[in-house]
Coordinates of C-alpha atoms and ligand atoms in Angstrom, one line a residue:
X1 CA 59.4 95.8 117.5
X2 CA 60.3 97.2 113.8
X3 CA 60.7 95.1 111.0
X4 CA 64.7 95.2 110.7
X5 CA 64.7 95.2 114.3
X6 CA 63.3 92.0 114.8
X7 CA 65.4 90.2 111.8
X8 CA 68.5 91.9 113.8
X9 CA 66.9 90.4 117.1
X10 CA 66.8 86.5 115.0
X11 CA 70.2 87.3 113.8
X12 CA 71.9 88.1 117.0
X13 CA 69.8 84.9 118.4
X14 CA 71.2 82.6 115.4
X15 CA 74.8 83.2 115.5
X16 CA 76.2 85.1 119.0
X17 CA 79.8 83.6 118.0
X18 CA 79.9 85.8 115.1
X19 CA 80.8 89.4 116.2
X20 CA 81.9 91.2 113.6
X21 CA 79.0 89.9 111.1
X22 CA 76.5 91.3 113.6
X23 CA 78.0 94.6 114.0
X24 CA 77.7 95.1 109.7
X25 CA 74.3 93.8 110.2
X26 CA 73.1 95.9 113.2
X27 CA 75.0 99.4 111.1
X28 CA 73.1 98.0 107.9
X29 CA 69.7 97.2 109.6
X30 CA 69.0 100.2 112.0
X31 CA 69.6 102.5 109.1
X32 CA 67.4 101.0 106.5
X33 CA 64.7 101.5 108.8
X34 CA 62.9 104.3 107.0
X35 CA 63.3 102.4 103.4
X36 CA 60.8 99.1 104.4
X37 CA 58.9 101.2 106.5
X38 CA 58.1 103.2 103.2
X39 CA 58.3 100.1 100.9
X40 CA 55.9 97.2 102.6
X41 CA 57.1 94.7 99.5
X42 CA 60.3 94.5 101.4
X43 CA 58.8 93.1 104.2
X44 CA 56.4 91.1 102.0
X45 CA 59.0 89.5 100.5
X46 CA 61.0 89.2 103.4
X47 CA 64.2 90.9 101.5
X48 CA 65.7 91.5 104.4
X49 CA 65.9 88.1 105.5
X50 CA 67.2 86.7 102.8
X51 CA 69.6 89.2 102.4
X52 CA 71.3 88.6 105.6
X53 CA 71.6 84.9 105.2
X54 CA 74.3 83.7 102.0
X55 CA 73.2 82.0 99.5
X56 CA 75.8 79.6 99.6
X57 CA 78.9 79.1 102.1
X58 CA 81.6 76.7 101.1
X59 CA 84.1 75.8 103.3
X60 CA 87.0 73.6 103.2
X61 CA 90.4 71.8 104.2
X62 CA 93.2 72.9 102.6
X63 CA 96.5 70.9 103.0
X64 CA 100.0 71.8 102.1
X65 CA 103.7 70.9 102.5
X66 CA 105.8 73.2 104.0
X67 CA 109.6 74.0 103.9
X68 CA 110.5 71.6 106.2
X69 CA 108.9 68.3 104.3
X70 CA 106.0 68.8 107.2
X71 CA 102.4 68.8 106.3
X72 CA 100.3 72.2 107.1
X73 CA 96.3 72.1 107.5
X74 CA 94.4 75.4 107.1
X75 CA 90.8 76.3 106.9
X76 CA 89.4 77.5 103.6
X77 CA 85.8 79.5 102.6
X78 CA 83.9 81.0 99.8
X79 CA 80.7 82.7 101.2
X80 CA 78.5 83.4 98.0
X81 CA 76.3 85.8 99.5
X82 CA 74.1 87.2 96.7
X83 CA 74.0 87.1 92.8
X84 CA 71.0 88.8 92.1
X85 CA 72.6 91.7 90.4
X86 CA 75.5 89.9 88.9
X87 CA 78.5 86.9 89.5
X88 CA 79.6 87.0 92.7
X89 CA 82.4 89.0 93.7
X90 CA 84.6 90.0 96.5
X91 CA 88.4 89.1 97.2
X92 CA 90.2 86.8 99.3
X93 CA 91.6 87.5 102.5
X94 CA 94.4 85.6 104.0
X95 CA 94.7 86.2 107.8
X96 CA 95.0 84.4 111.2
X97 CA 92.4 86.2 112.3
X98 CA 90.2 84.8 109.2
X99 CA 86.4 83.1 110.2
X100 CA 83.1 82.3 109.1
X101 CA 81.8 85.3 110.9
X102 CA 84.4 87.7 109.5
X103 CA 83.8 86.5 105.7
X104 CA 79.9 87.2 106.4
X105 CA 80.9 90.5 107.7
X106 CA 82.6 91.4 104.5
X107 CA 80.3 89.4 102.0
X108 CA 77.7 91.2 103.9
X109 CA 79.0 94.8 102.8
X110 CA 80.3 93.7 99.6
X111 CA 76.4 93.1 98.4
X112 CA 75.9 96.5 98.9
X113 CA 79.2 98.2 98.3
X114 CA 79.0 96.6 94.4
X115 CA 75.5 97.4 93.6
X116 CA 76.4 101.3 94.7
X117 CA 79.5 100.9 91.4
X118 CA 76.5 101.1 89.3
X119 CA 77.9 97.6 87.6
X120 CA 76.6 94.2 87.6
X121 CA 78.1 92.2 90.2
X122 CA 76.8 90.4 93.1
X123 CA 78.2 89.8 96.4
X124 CA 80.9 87.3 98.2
X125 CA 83.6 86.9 100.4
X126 CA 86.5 84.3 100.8
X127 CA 90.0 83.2 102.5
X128 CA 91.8 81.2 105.0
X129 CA 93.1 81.4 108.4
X130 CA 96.6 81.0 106.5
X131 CA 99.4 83.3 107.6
X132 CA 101.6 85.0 105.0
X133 CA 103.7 86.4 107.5
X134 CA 107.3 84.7 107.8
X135 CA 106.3 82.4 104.7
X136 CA 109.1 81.5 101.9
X137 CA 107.7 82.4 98.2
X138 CA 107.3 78.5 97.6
X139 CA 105.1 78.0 100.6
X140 CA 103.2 81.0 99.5
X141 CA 103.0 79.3 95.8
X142 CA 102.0 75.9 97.5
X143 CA 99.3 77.2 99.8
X144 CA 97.9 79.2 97.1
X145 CA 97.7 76.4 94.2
X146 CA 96.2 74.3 96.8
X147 CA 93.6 76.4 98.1
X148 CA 92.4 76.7 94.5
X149 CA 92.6 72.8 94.0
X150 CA 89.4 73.3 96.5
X151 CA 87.9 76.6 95.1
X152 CA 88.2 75.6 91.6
X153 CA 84.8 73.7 91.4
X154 CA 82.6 76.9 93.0
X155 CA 84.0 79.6 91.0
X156 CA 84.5 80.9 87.1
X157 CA 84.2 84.0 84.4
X158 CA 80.7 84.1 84.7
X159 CA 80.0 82.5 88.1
X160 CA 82.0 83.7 90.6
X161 CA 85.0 86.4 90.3
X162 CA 87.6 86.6 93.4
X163 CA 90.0 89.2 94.1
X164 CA 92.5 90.4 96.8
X165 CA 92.1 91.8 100.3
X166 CA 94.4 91.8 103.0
X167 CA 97.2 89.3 102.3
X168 CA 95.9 88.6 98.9
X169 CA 98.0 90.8 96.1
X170 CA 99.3 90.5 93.0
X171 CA 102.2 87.4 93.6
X172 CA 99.1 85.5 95.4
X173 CA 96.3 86.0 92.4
X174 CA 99.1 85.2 89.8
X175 CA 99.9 81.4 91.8
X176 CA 96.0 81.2 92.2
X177 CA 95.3 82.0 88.5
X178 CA 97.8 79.7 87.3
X179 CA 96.7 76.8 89.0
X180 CA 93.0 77.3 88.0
X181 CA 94.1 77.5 84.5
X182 CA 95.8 73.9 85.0
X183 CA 93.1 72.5 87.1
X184 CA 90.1 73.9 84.3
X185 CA 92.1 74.3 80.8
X186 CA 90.2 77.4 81.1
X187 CA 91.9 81.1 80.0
X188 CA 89.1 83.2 81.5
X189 CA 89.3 86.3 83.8
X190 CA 88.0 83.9 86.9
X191 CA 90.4 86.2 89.3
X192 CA 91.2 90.1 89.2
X193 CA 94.1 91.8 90.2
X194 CA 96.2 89.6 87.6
X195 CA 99.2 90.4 86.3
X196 CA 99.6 93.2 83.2
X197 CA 100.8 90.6 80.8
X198 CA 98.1 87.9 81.3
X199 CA 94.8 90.0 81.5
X200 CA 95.5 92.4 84.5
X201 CA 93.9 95.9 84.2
X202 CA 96.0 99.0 84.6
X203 CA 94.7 100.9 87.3
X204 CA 93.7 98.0 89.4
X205 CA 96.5 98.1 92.0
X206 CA 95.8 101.6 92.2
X207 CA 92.2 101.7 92.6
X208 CA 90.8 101.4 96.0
X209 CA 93.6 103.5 97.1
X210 CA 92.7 106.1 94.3
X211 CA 88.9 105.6 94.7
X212 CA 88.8 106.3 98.0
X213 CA 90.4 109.6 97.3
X214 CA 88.3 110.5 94.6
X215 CA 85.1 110.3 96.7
X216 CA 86.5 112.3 99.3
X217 CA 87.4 114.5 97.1
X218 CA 83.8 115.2 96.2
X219 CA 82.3 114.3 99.2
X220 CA 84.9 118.0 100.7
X221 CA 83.6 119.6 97.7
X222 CA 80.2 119.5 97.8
X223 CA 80.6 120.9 101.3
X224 CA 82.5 124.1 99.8
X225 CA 86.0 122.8 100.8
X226 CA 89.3 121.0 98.8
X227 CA 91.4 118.8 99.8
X228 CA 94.3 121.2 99.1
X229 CA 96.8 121.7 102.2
X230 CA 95.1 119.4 104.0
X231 CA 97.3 117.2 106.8
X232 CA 95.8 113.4 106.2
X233 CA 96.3 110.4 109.0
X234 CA 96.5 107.1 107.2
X235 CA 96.5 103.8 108.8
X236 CA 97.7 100.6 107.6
X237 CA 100.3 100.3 104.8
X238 CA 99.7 97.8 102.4
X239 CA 97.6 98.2 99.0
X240 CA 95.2 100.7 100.1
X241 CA 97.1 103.0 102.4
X242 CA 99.8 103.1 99.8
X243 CA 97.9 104.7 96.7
X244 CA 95.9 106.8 99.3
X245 CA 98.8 108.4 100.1
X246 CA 99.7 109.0 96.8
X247 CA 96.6 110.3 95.0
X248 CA 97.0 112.8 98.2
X249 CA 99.4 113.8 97.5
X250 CA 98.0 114.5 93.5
X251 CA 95.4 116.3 95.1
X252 CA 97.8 118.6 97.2
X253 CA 97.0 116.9 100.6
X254 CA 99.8 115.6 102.8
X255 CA 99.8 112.6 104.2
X256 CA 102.0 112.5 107.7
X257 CA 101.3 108.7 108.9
X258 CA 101.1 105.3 107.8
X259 CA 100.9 101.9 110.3
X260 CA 101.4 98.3 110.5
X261 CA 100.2 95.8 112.9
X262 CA 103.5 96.7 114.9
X263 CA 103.6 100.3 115.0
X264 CA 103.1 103.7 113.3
X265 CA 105.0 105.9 111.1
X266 CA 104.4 109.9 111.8
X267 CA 106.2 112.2 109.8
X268 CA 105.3 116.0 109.8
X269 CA 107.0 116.7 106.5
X270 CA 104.6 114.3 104.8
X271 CA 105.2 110.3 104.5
X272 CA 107.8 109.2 101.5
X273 CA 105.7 107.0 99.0
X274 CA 108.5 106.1 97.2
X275 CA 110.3 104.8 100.5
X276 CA 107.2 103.1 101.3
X277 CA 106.4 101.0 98.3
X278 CA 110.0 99.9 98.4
X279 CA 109.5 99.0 102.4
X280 CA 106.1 97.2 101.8
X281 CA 106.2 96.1 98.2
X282 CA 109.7 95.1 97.1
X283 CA 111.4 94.0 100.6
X284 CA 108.0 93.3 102.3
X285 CA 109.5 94.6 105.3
X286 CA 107.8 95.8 108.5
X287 CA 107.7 99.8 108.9
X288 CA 111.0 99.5 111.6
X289 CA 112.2 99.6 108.0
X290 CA 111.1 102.9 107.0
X291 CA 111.7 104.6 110.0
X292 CA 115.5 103.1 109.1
X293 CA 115.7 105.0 105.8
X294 CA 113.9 108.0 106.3
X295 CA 115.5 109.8 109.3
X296 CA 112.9 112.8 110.1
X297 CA 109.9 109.5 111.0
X298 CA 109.3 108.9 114.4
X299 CA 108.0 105.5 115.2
X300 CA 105.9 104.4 118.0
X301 CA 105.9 100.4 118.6
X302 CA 102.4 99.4 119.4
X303 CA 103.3 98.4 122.9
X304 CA 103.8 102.1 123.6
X305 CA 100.1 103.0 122.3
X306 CA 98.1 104.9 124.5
X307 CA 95.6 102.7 126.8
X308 CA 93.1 102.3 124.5
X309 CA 93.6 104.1 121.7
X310 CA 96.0 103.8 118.5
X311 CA 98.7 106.0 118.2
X312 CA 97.6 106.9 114.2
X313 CA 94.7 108.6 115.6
X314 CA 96.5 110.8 118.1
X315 CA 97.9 113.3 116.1
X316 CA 96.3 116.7 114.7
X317 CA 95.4 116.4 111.3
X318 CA 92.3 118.1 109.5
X319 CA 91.6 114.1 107.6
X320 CA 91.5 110.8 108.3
X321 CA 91.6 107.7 106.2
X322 CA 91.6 104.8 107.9
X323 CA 93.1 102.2 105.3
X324 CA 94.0 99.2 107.4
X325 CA 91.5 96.7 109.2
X326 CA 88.2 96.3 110.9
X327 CA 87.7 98.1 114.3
X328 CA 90.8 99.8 114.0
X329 CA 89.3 103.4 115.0
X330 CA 87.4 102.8 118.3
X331 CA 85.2 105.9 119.8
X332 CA 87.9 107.1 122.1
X333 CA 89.7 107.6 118.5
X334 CA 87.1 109.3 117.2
X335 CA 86.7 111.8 120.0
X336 CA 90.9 112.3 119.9
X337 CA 90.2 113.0 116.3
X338 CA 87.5 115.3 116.7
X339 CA 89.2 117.5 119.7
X340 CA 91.9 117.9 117.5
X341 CA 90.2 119.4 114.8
X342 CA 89.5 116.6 112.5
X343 CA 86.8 117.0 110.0
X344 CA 86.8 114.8 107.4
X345 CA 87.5 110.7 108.0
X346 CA 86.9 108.5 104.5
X347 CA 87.3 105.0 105.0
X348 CA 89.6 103.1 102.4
X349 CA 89.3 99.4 104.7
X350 CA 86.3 97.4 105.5
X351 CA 84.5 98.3 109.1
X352 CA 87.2 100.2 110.2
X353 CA 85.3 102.5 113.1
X354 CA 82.6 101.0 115.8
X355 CA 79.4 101.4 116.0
X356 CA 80.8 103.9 118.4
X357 CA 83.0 106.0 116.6
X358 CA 80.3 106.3 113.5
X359 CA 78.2 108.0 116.0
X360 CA 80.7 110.2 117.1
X361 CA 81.6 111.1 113.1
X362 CA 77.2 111.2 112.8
X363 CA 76.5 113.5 115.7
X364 CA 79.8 115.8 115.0
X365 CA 78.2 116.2 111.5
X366 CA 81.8 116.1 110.2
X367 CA 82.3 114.9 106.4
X368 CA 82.0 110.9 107.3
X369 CA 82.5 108.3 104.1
X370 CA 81.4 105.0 105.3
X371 CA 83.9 101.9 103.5
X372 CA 81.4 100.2 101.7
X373 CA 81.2 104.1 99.4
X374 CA 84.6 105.3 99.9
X375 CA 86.0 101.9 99.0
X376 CA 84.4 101.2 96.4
X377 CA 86.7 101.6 93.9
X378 CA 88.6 98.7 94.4
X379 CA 85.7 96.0 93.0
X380 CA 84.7 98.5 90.5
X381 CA 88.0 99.0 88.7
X382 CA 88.3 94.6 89.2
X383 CA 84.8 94.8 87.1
X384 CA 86.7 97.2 84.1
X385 CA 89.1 94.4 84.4
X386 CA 86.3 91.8 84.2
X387 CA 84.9 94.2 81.2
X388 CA 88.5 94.3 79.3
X389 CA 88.8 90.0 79.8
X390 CA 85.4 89.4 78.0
X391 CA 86.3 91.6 75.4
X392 CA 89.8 90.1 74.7
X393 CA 91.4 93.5 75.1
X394 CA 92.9 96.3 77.3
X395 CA 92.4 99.8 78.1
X396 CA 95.0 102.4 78.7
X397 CA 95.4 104.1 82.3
X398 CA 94.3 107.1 81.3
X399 CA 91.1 105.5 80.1
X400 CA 90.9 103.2 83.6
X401 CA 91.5 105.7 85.7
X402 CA 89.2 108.3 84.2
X403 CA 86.4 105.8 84.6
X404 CA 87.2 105.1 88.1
X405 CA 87.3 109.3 88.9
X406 CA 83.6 109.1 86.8
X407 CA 82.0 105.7 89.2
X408 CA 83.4 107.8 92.4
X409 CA 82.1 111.1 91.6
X410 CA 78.5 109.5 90.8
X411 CA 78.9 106.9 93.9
X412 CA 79.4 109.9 95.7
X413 CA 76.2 112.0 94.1
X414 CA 73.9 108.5 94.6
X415 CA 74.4 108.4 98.0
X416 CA 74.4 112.0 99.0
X417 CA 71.4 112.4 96.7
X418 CA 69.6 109.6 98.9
X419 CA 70.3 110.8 101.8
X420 CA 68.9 114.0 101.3
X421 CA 65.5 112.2 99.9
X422 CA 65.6 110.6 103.6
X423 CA 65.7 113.9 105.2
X424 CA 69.2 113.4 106.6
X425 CA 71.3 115.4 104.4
X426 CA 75.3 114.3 104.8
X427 CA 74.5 111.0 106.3
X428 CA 76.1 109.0 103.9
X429 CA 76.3 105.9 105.7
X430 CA 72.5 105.7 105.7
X431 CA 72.3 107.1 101.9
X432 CA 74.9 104.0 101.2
X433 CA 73.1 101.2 102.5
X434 CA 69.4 102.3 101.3
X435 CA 70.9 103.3 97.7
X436 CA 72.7 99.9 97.7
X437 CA 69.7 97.9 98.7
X438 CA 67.0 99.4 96.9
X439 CA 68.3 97.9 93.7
X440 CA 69.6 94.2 95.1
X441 CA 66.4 94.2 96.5
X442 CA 63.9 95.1 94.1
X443 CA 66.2 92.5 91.6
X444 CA 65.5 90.2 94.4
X445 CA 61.8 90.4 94.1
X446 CA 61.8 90.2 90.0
X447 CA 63.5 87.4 90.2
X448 CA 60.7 85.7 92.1
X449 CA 61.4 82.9 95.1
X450 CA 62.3 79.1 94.3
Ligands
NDP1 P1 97.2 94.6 102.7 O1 97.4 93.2 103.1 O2 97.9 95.1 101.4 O3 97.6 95.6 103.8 C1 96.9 95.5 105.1 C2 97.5 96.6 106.0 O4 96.8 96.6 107.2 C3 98.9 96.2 106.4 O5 99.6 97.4 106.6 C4 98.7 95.4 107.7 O6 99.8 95.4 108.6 C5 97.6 96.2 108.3 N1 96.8 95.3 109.2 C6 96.1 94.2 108.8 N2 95.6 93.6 109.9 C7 95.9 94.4 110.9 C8 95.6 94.4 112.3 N3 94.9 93.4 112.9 N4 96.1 95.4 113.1 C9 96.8 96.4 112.5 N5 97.1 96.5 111.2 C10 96.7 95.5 110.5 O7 95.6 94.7 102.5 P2 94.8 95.9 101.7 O8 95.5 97.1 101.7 O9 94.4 95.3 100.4 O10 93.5 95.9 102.6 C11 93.3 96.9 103.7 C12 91.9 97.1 103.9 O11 91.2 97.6 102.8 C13 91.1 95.8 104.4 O12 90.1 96.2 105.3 C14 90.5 95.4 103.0 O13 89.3 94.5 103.2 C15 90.1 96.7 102.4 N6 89.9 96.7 101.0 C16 90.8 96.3 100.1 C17 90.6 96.4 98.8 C18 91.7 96.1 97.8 O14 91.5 96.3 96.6 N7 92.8 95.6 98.2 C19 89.3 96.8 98.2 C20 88.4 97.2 99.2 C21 88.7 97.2 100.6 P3 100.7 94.1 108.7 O15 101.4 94.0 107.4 O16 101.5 94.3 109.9 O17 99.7 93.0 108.9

């Protein structure tokens, strides 16, 4: 058995209860394959053992009063998986569906996905299994200030960064920032994603969203094409899916859906981002909404999904971005996609597609940007932000989002570059994870063991 095969075999051995961690470490492992077999320090060293176990996992009750005078209990984590390029960072997801195994999954990626920005920042991963959904503003405000009575301790300018993800925005980081501040007496940037007025970076919201674009962008280029007149699916419709859609729209594609975890939008004439960000961002409504104000959408209620497929994926577009959550394109998506004509998918959220729908992408040879390239965006416009914090001042958009367009198009070249030195030209998933680890690695090995 082959070296990442056999740390795969003792990870699937160690923790079987974790699904979704083993599924980032079985796409990661199988493809780095060629890099130890080529390298023997790594297995020397034993890199990729290390790698796949955090450095540190903190994990913790957090307690809170609701509405009603009655007390809450939630489960809180910070997985510092790996500093050996920088402070760890990653963001902080806030979801039902929030685990151990699911904060490795993303910690996991997040090690690789920063050291492909080219910038100095490690890897990590937090959240709780809290629900924003149905929440009044001052529950939100209490659950946040006292998940970061806990998280306080672990984290810091120099230490540990967090962010958002899904559930975490702007209102969220602002009620977490403020009660670090009073907890430490500290003005530092410990969080990204503030607010304008108290260190926030312009560009930030935008970024992933943006990012994403911007390396498809290149990634369609380099294979002759433009995005021009291109019809784009787009899952999800919260942070990411919202500024995807919009910087297609810069780019003269059209976006024509847009989903929720209760239905999807289409819209043939191209979705309404204005409509949208009022929907999702002011009134925080549910996409019913939408369809309410724009009357050419049609919406499809996720009970009327075909068996086994979601609807986003059904209809015939030449792009697909999926922008939501994990596993959210299966492989009877990706073959939908592919009969009808789809030839380019970019992924703005984490995991998105299986294992199964990567190999359909892989073996249809179709322009396929793996999350942890495409997305990347996201933590490397939160490390301008870091940038701007430690030097007590702030950049223009302009200046943000022309060095967001500049990390993309070399993110892109890095990993299309490495692929080709791998003999698999256009496999960017395996040009992502090799051109990601070779440098955490050999840090790894500088830095000696303890
Ligand atoms: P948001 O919370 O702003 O939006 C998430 C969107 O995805 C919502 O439309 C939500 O619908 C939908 N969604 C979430 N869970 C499910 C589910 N189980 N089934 C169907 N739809 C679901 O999060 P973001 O836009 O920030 O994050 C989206 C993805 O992008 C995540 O994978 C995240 O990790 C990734 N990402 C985000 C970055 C960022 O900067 N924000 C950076 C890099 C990656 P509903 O409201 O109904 O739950």
């Amino acid at each position: 058995m082959s070296y990442t095969q056999r740390v795969l075999a003792s990870l699937k051995a160690k923790y079987p209860f974790q699904p979704e961690f083993l599924q980032a470490a079985e796409e990661i492992l199988t493809t780095l394959e060629p890099v130890v077999a080529k390298e023997p320090k790594y297995e020397k060293y034993k890199i990729l053992e290390r790698m796949v176990e955090p450095e540190r996992t903190i994990s913790f009750r957090v307690e809170w009063v609701d509405d009603k005078g009655e007390v809450q209990v939630n489960k809180g984590y910070r997985v510092q998986f790996n500093s050996a390029i920088g402070p760890y960072k990653g963001g902080i997801r806030l979801h039902p569906t929030v685990n151990e195994g699911v904060l490795k999954f993303l910690g996991l990626e997040q090690i690789l996905k920063n050291s492909l920005t080219g910038t100095p920042i490690g890897g990590a991963k937090g959240g709780s299994d809290f629900d924003p959904k149905g929440k009044s503003e001052t529950e939100i405000m209490r659950f946040c200030q006292a998940f970061m009575i806990q998280l306080h301790r672990y984290i810091g300018a120099t230490v540990d960064v967090p962010a958002g993800d899904i559930g975490t925005g702007g209102r969220e980081i602002g009620y977490m920032y403020g009660a670090y501040k009073r907890l430490t007496t500290r003005y530092e940037g410990v969080l990204t994603g503030k607010g304008l007025n108290y260190g926030g970076s312009l560009a930030r919201t935008e970024a992933t969203g943006y990012g994403t674009v911007y390396f498809t962008d290149a990634m369609v280029k380099d294979r002759g094409d433009s995005l021009q007149g291109k019809k784009c699916a787009v899952s999800g419709s919260g942070n990411v899916a919202i500024y995807c859609c919009e910087k297609l729209y810069q780019l003269g594609a059209t976006p024509v859906t847009v989903s929720d975890s209760t239905g999807t939008i289409y819209d043939p004439n191209g979705i309404k981002v204005d409509v949208l960000k009022q929907v999702k961002e002011v009134e925080r409504a549910r996409l019913t909404r939408y369809a309410e104000l724009v009357s050419t959408a049609e919406y499809t209620p996720v009970e009327k999904y075909p068996e086994g497929k979601h609807q986003v994926w059904c209809y015939k577009v030449d792009c697909a971005f999926p922008c939501a959550t994990q596993n959210e394109l299966n492989e009877e998506d990706a073959k939908t996609l592919l009969a009808n004509g789809c030839k380019v998918v970019a992924e703005g959220a984490n995991m998105p597609s299986t294992l199964g729908a990567i190999k359909q992408f892989l073996d249809a040879k179709i322009a396929y940007a793996p999350a942890k390239a495409a997305n990347a965006g996201g933590v490397a416009t939160s490390q301008l932000e870091m940038e701007q914090n430690a030097g007590m001042t702030s950049w223009t958009f302009e200046e943000v989002d022309s060095k967001l367009h500049t990390i993309m198009t070399n993110l892109y070249k890095n990993v299309a570059e490495t692929a080709r030195e791998f003999g698999v030209e256009g496999n960017l998933v395996l040009g992502a994870n090799i051109a990601g680890f070779r440098k955490v690695a050999d840090a790894m090995i500088a830095q000696g063991v303890i």
